PDB file of N, CA and C in Angstrom:
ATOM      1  N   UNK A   1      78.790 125.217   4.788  1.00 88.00           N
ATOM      2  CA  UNK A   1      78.687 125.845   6.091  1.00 88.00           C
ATOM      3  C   UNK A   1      77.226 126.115   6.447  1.00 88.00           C
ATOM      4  N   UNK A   2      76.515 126.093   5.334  1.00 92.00           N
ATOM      5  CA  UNK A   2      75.229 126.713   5.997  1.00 92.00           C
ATOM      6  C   UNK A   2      74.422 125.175   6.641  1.00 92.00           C
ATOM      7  N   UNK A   3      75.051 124.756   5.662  1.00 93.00           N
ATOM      8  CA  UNK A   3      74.093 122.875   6.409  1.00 93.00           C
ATOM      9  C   UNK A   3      74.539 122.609   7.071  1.00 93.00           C
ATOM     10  N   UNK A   4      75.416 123.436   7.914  1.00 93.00           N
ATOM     11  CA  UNK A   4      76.305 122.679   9.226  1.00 93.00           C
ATOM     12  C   UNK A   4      75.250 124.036  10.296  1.00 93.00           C
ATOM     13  N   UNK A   5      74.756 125.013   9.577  1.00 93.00           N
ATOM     14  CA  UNK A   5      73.955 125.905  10.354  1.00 93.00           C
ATOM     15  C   UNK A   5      72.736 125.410  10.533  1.00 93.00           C
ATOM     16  N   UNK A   6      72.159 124.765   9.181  1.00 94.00           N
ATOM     17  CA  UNK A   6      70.896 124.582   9.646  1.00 94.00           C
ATOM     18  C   UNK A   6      70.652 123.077  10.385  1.00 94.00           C
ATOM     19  N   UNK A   7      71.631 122.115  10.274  1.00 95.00           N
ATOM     20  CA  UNK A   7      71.358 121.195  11.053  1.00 95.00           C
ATOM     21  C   UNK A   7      71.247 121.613  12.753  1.00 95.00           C
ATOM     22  N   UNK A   8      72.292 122.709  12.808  1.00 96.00           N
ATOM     23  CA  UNK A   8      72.718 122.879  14.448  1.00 96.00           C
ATOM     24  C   UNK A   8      71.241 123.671  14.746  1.00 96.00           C
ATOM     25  N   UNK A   9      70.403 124.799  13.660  1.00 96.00           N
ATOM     26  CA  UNK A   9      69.338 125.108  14.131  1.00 96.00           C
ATOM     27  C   UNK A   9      68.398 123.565  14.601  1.00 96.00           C
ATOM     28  N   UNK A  10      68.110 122.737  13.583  1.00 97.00           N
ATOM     29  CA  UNK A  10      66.933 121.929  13.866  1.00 97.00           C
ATOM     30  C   UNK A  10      67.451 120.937  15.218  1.00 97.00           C
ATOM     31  N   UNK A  11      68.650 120.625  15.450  1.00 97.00           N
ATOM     32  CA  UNK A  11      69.088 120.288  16.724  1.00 97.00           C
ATOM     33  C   UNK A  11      68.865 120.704  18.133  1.00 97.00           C
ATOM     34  N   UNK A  12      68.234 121.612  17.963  1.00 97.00           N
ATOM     35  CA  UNK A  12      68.445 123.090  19.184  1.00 97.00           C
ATOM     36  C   UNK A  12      66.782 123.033  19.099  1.00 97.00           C
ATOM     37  N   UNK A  13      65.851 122.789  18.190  1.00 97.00           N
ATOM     38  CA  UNK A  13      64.798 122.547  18.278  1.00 97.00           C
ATOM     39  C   UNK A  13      64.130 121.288  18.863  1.00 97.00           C
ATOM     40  N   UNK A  14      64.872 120.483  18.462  1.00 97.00           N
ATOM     41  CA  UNK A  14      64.611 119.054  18.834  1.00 97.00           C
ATOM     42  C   UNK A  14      65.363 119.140  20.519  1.00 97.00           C
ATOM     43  N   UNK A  15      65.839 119.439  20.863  1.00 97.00           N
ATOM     44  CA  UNK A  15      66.569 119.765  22.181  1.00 97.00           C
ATOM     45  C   UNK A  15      65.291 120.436  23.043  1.00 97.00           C
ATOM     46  N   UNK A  16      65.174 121.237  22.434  1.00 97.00           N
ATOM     47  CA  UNK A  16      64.126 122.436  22.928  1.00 97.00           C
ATOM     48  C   UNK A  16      62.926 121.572  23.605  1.00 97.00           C
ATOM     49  N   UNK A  17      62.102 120.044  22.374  1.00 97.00           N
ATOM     50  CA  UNK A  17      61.365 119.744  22.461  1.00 97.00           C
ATOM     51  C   UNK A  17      61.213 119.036  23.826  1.00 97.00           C
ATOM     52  N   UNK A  18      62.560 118.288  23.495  1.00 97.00           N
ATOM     53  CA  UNK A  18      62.621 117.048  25.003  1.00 97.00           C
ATOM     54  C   UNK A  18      62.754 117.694  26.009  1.00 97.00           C
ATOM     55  N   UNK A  19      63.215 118.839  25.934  1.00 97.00           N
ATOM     56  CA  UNK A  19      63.492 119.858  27.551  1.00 97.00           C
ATOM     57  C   UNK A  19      61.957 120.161  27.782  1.00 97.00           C
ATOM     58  N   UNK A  20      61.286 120.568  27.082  1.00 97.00           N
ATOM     59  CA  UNK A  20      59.459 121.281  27.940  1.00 97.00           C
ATOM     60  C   UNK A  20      58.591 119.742  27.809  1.00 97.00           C
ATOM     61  N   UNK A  21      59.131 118.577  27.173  1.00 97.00           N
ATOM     62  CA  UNK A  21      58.466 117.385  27.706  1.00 97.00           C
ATOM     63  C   UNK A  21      58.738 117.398  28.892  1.00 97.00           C
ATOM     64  N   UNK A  22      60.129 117.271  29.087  1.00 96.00           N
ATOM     65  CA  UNK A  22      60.798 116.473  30.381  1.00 96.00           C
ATOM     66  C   UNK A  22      59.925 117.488  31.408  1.00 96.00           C
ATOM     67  N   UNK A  23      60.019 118.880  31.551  1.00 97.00           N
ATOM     68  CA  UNK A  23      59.341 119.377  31.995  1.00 97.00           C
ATOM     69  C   UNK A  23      57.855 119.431  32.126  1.00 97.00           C
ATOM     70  N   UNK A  24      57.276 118.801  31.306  1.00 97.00           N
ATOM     71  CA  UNK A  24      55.905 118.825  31.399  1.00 97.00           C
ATOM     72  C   UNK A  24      55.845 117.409  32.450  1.00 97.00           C
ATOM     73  N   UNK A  25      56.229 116.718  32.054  1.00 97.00           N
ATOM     74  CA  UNK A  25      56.220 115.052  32.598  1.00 97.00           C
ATOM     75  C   UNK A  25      56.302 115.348  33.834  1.00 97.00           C
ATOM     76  N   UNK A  26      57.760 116.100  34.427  1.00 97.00           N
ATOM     77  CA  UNK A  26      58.019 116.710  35.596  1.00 97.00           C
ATOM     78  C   UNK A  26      56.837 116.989  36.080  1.00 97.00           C
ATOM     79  N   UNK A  27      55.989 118.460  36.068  1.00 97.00           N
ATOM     80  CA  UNK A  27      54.867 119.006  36.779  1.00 97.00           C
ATOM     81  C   UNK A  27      53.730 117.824  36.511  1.00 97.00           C
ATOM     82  N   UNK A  28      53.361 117.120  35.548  1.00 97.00           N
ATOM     83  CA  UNK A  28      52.472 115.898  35.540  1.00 97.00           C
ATOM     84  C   UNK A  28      52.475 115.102  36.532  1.00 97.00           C
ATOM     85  N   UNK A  29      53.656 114.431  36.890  1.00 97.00           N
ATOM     86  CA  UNK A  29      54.273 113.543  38.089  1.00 97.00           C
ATOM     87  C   UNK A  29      53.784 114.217  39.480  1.00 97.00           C
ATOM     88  N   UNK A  30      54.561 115.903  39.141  1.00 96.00           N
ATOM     89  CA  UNK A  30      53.943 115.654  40.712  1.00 96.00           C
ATOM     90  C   UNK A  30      53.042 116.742  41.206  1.00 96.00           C
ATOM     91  N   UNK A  31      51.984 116.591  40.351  1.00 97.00           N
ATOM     92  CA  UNK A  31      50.638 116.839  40.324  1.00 97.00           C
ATOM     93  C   UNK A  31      49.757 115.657  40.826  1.00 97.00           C
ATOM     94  N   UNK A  32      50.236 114.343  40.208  1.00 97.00           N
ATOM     95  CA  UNK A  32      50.144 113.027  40.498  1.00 97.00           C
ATOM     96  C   UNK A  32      50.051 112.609  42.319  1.00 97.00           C
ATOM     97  N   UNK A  33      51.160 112.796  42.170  1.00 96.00           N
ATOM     98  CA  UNK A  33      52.027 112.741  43.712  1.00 96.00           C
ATOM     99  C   UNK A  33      50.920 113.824  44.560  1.00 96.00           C
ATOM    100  N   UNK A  34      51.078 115.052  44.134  1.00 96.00           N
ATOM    101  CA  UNK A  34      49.957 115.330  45.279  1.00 96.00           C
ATOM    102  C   UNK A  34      48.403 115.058  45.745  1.00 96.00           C
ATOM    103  N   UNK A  35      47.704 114.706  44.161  1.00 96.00           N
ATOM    104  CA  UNK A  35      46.470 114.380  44.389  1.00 96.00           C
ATOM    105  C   UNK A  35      46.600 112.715  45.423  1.00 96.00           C
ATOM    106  N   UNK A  36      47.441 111.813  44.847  1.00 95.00           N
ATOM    107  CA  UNK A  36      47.683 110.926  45.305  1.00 95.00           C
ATOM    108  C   UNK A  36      47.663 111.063  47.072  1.00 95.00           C
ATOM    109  N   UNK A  37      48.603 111.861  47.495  1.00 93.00           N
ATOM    110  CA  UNK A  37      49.106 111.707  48.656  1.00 93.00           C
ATOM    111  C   UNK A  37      47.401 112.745  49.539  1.00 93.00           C
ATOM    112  N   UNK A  38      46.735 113.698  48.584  1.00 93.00           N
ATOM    113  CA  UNK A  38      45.388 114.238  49.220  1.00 93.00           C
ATOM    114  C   UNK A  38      44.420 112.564  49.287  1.00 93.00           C
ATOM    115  N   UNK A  39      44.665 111.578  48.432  1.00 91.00           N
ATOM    116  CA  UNK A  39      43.604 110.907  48.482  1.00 91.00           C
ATOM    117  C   UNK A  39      43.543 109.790  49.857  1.00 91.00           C
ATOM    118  N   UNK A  40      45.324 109.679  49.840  1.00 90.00           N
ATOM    119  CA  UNK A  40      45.774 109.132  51.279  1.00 90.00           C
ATOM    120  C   UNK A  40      45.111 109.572  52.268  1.00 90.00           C
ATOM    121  N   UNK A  41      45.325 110.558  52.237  1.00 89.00           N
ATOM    122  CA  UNK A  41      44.569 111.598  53.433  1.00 89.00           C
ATOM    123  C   UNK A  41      43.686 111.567  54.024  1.00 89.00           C
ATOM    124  N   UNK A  42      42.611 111.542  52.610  1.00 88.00           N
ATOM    125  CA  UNK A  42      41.299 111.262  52.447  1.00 88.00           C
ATOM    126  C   UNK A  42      40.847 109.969  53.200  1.00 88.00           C
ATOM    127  N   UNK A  43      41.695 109.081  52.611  1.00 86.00           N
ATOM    128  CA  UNK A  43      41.171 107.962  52.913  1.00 86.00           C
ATOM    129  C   UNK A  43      41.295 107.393  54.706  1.00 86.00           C
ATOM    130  N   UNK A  44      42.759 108.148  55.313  1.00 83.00           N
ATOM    131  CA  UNK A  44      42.921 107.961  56.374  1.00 83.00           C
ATOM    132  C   UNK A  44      42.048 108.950  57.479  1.00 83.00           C
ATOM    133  N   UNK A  45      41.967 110.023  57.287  1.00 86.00           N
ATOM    134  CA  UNK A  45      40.496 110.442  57.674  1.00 86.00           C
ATOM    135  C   UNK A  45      39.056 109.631  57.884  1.00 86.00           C
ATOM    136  N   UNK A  46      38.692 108.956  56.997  1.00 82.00           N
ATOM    137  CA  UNK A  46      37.360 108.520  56.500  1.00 82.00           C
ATOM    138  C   UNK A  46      37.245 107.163  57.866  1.00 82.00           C
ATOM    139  N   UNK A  47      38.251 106.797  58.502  1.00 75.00           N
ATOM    140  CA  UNK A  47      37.900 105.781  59.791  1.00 75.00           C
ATOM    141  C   UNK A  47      37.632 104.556  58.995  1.00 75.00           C
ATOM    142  N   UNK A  48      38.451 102.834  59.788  1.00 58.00           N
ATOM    143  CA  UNK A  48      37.619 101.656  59.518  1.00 58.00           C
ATOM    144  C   UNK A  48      39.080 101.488  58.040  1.00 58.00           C
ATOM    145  N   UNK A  49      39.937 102.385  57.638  1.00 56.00           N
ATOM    146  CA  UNK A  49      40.846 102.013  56.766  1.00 56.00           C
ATOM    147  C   UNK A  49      41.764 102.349  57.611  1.00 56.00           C
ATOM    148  N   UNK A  50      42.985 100.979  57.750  1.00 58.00           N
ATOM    149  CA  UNK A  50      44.482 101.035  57.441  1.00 58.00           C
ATOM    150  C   UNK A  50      45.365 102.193  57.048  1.00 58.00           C
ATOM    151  N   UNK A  51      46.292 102.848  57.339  1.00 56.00           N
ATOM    152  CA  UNK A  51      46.737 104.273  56.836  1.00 56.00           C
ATOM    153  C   UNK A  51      47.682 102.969  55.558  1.00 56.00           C
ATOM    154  N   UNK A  52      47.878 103.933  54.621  1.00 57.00           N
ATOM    155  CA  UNK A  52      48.549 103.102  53.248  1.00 57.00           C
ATOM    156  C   UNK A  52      49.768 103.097  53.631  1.00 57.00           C
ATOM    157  N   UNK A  53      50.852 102.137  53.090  1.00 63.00           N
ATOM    158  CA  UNK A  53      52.161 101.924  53.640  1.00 63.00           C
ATOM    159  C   UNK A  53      52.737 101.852  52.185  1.00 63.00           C
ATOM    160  N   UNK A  54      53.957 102.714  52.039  1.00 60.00           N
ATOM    161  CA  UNK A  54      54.605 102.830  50.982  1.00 60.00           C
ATOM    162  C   UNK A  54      56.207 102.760  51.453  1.00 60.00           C
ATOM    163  N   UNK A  55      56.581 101.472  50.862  1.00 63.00           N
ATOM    164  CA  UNK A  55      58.045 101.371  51.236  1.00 63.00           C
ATOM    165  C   UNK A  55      58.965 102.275  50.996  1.00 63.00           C
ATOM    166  N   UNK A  56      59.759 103.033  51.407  1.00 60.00           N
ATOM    167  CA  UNK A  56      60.238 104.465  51.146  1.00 60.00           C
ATOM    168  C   UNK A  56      61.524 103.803  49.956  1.00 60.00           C
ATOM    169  N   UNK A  57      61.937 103.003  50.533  1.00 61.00           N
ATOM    170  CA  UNK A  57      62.657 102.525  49.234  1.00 61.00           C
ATOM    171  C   UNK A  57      62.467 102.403  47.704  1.00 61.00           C
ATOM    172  N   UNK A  58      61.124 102.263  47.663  1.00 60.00           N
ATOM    173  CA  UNK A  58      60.557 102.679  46.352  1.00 60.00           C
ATOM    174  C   UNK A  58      60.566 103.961  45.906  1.00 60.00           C
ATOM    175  N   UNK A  59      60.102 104.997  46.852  1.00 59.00           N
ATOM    176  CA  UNK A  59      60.444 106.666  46.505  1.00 59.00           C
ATOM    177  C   UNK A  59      61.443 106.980  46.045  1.00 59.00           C
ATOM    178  N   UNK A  60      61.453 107.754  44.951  1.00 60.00           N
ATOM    179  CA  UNK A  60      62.676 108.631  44.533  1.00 60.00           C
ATOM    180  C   UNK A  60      62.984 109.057  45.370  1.00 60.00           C
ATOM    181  N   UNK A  61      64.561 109.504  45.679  1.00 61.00           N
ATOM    182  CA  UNK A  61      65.624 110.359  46.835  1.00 61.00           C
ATOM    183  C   UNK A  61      65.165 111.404  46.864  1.00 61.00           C
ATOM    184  N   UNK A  62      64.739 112.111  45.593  1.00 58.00           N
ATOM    185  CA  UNK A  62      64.273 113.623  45.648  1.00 58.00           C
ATOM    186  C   UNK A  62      62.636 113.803  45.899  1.00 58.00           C
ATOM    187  N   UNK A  63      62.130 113.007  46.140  1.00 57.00           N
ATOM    188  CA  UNK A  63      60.920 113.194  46.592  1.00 57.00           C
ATOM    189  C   UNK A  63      60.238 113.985  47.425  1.00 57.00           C
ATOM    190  N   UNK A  64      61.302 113.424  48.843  1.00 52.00           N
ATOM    191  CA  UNK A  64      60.442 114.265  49.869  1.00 52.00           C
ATOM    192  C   UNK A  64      60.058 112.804  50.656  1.00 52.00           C
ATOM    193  N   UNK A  65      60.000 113.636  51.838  1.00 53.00           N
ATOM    194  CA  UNK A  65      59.544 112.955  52.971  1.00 53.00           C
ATOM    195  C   UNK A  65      58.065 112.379  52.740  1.00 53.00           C
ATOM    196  N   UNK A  66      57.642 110.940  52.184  1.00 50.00           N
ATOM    197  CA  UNK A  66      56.327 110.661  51.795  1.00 50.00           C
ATOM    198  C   UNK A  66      54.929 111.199  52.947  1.00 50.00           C
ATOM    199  N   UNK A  67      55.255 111.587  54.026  1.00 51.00           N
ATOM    200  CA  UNK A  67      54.067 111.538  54.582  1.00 51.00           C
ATOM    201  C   UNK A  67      53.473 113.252  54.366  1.00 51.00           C
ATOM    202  N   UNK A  68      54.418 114.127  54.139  1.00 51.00           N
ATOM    203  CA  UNK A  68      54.632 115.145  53.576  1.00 51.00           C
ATOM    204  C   UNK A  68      53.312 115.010  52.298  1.00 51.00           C
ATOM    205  N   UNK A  69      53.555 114.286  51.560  1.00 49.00           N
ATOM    206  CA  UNK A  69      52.832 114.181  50.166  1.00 49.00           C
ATOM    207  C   UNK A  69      51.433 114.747  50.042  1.00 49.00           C
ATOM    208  N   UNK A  70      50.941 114.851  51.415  1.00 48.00           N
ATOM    209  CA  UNK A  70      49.587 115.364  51.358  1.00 48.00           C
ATOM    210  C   UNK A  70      49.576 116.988  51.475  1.00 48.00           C
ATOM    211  N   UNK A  71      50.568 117.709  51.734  1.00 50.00           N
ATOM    212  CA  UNK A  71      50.645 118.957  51.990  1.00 50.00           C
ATOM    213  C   UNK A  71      51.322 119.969  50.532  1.00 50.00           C
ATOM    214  N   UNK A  72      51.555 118.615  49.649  1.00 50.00           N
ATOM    215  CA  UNK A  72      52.290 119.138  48.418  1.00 50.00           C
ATOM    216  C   UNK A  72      51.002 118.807  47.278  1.00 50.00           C
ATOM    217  N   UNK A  73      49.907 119.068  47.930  1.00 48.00           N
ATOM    218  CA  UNK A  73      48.471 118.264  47.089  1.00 48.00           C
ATOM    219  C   UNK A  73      48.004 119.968  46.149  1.00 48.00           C
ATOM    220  N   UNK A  74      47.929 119.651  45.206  1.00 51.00           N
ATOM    221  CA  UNK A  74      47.039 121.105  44.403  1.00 51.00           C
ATOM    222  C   UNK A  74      46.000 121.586  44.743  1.00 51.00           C
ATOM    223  N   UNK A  75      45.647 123.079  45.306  1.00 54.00           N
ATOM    224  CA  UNK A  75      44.428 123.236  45.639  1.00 54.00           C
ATOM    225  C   UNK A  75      43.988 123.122  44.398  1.00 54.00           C
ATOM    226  N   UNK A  76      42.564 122.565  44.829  1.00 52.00           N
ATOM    227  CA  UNK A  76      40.827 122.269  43.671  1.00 52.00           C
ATOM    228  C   UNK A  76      41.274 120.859  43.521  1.00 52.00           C
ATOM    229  N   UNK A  77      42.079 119.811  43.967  1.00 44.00           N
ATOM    230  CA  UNK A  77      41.950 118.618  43.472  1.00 44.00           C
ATOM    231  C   UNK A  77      41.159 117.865  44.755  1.00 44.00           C
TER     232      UNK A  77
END
């Protein structure tokens, strides 16, 4: 019984791990996504460039409205 305890502990650890990756990956991504969508910005500001065209079909469903992307940008980036 107890190796049926301590497996279920190190399980619950290893669980633990992939949950604050997945989460880290999560806020990584769209940290990504906002500098990205500030650089759009940037760039469509700056005159003499094309605004960038991103097929929305490529976006994840949960994304968000892409043109949005610049308002979801981190301040200091």
């Amino acid at each position: 019984m107890e190796q049926c305890a301590c497996v279920e502990r190190e399980l619950d650890k290893v669980l633990q791990k992939f949950l604050t990756y997945g989460q880290h990956c999560e806020r990584s991504l769209e940290e990504l996504l906002h500098y990205v969508g500030q650089l759009r910005a940037e760039l469509a500001s700056a005159g003499g460039w094309p605004p960038l065209q991103v097929p929305c079909d490529s976006l994840p469903e949960d994304m968000g409205d892409p043109k949005l992307l610049s308002d979801r940008v981190p301040e200091g980036r």
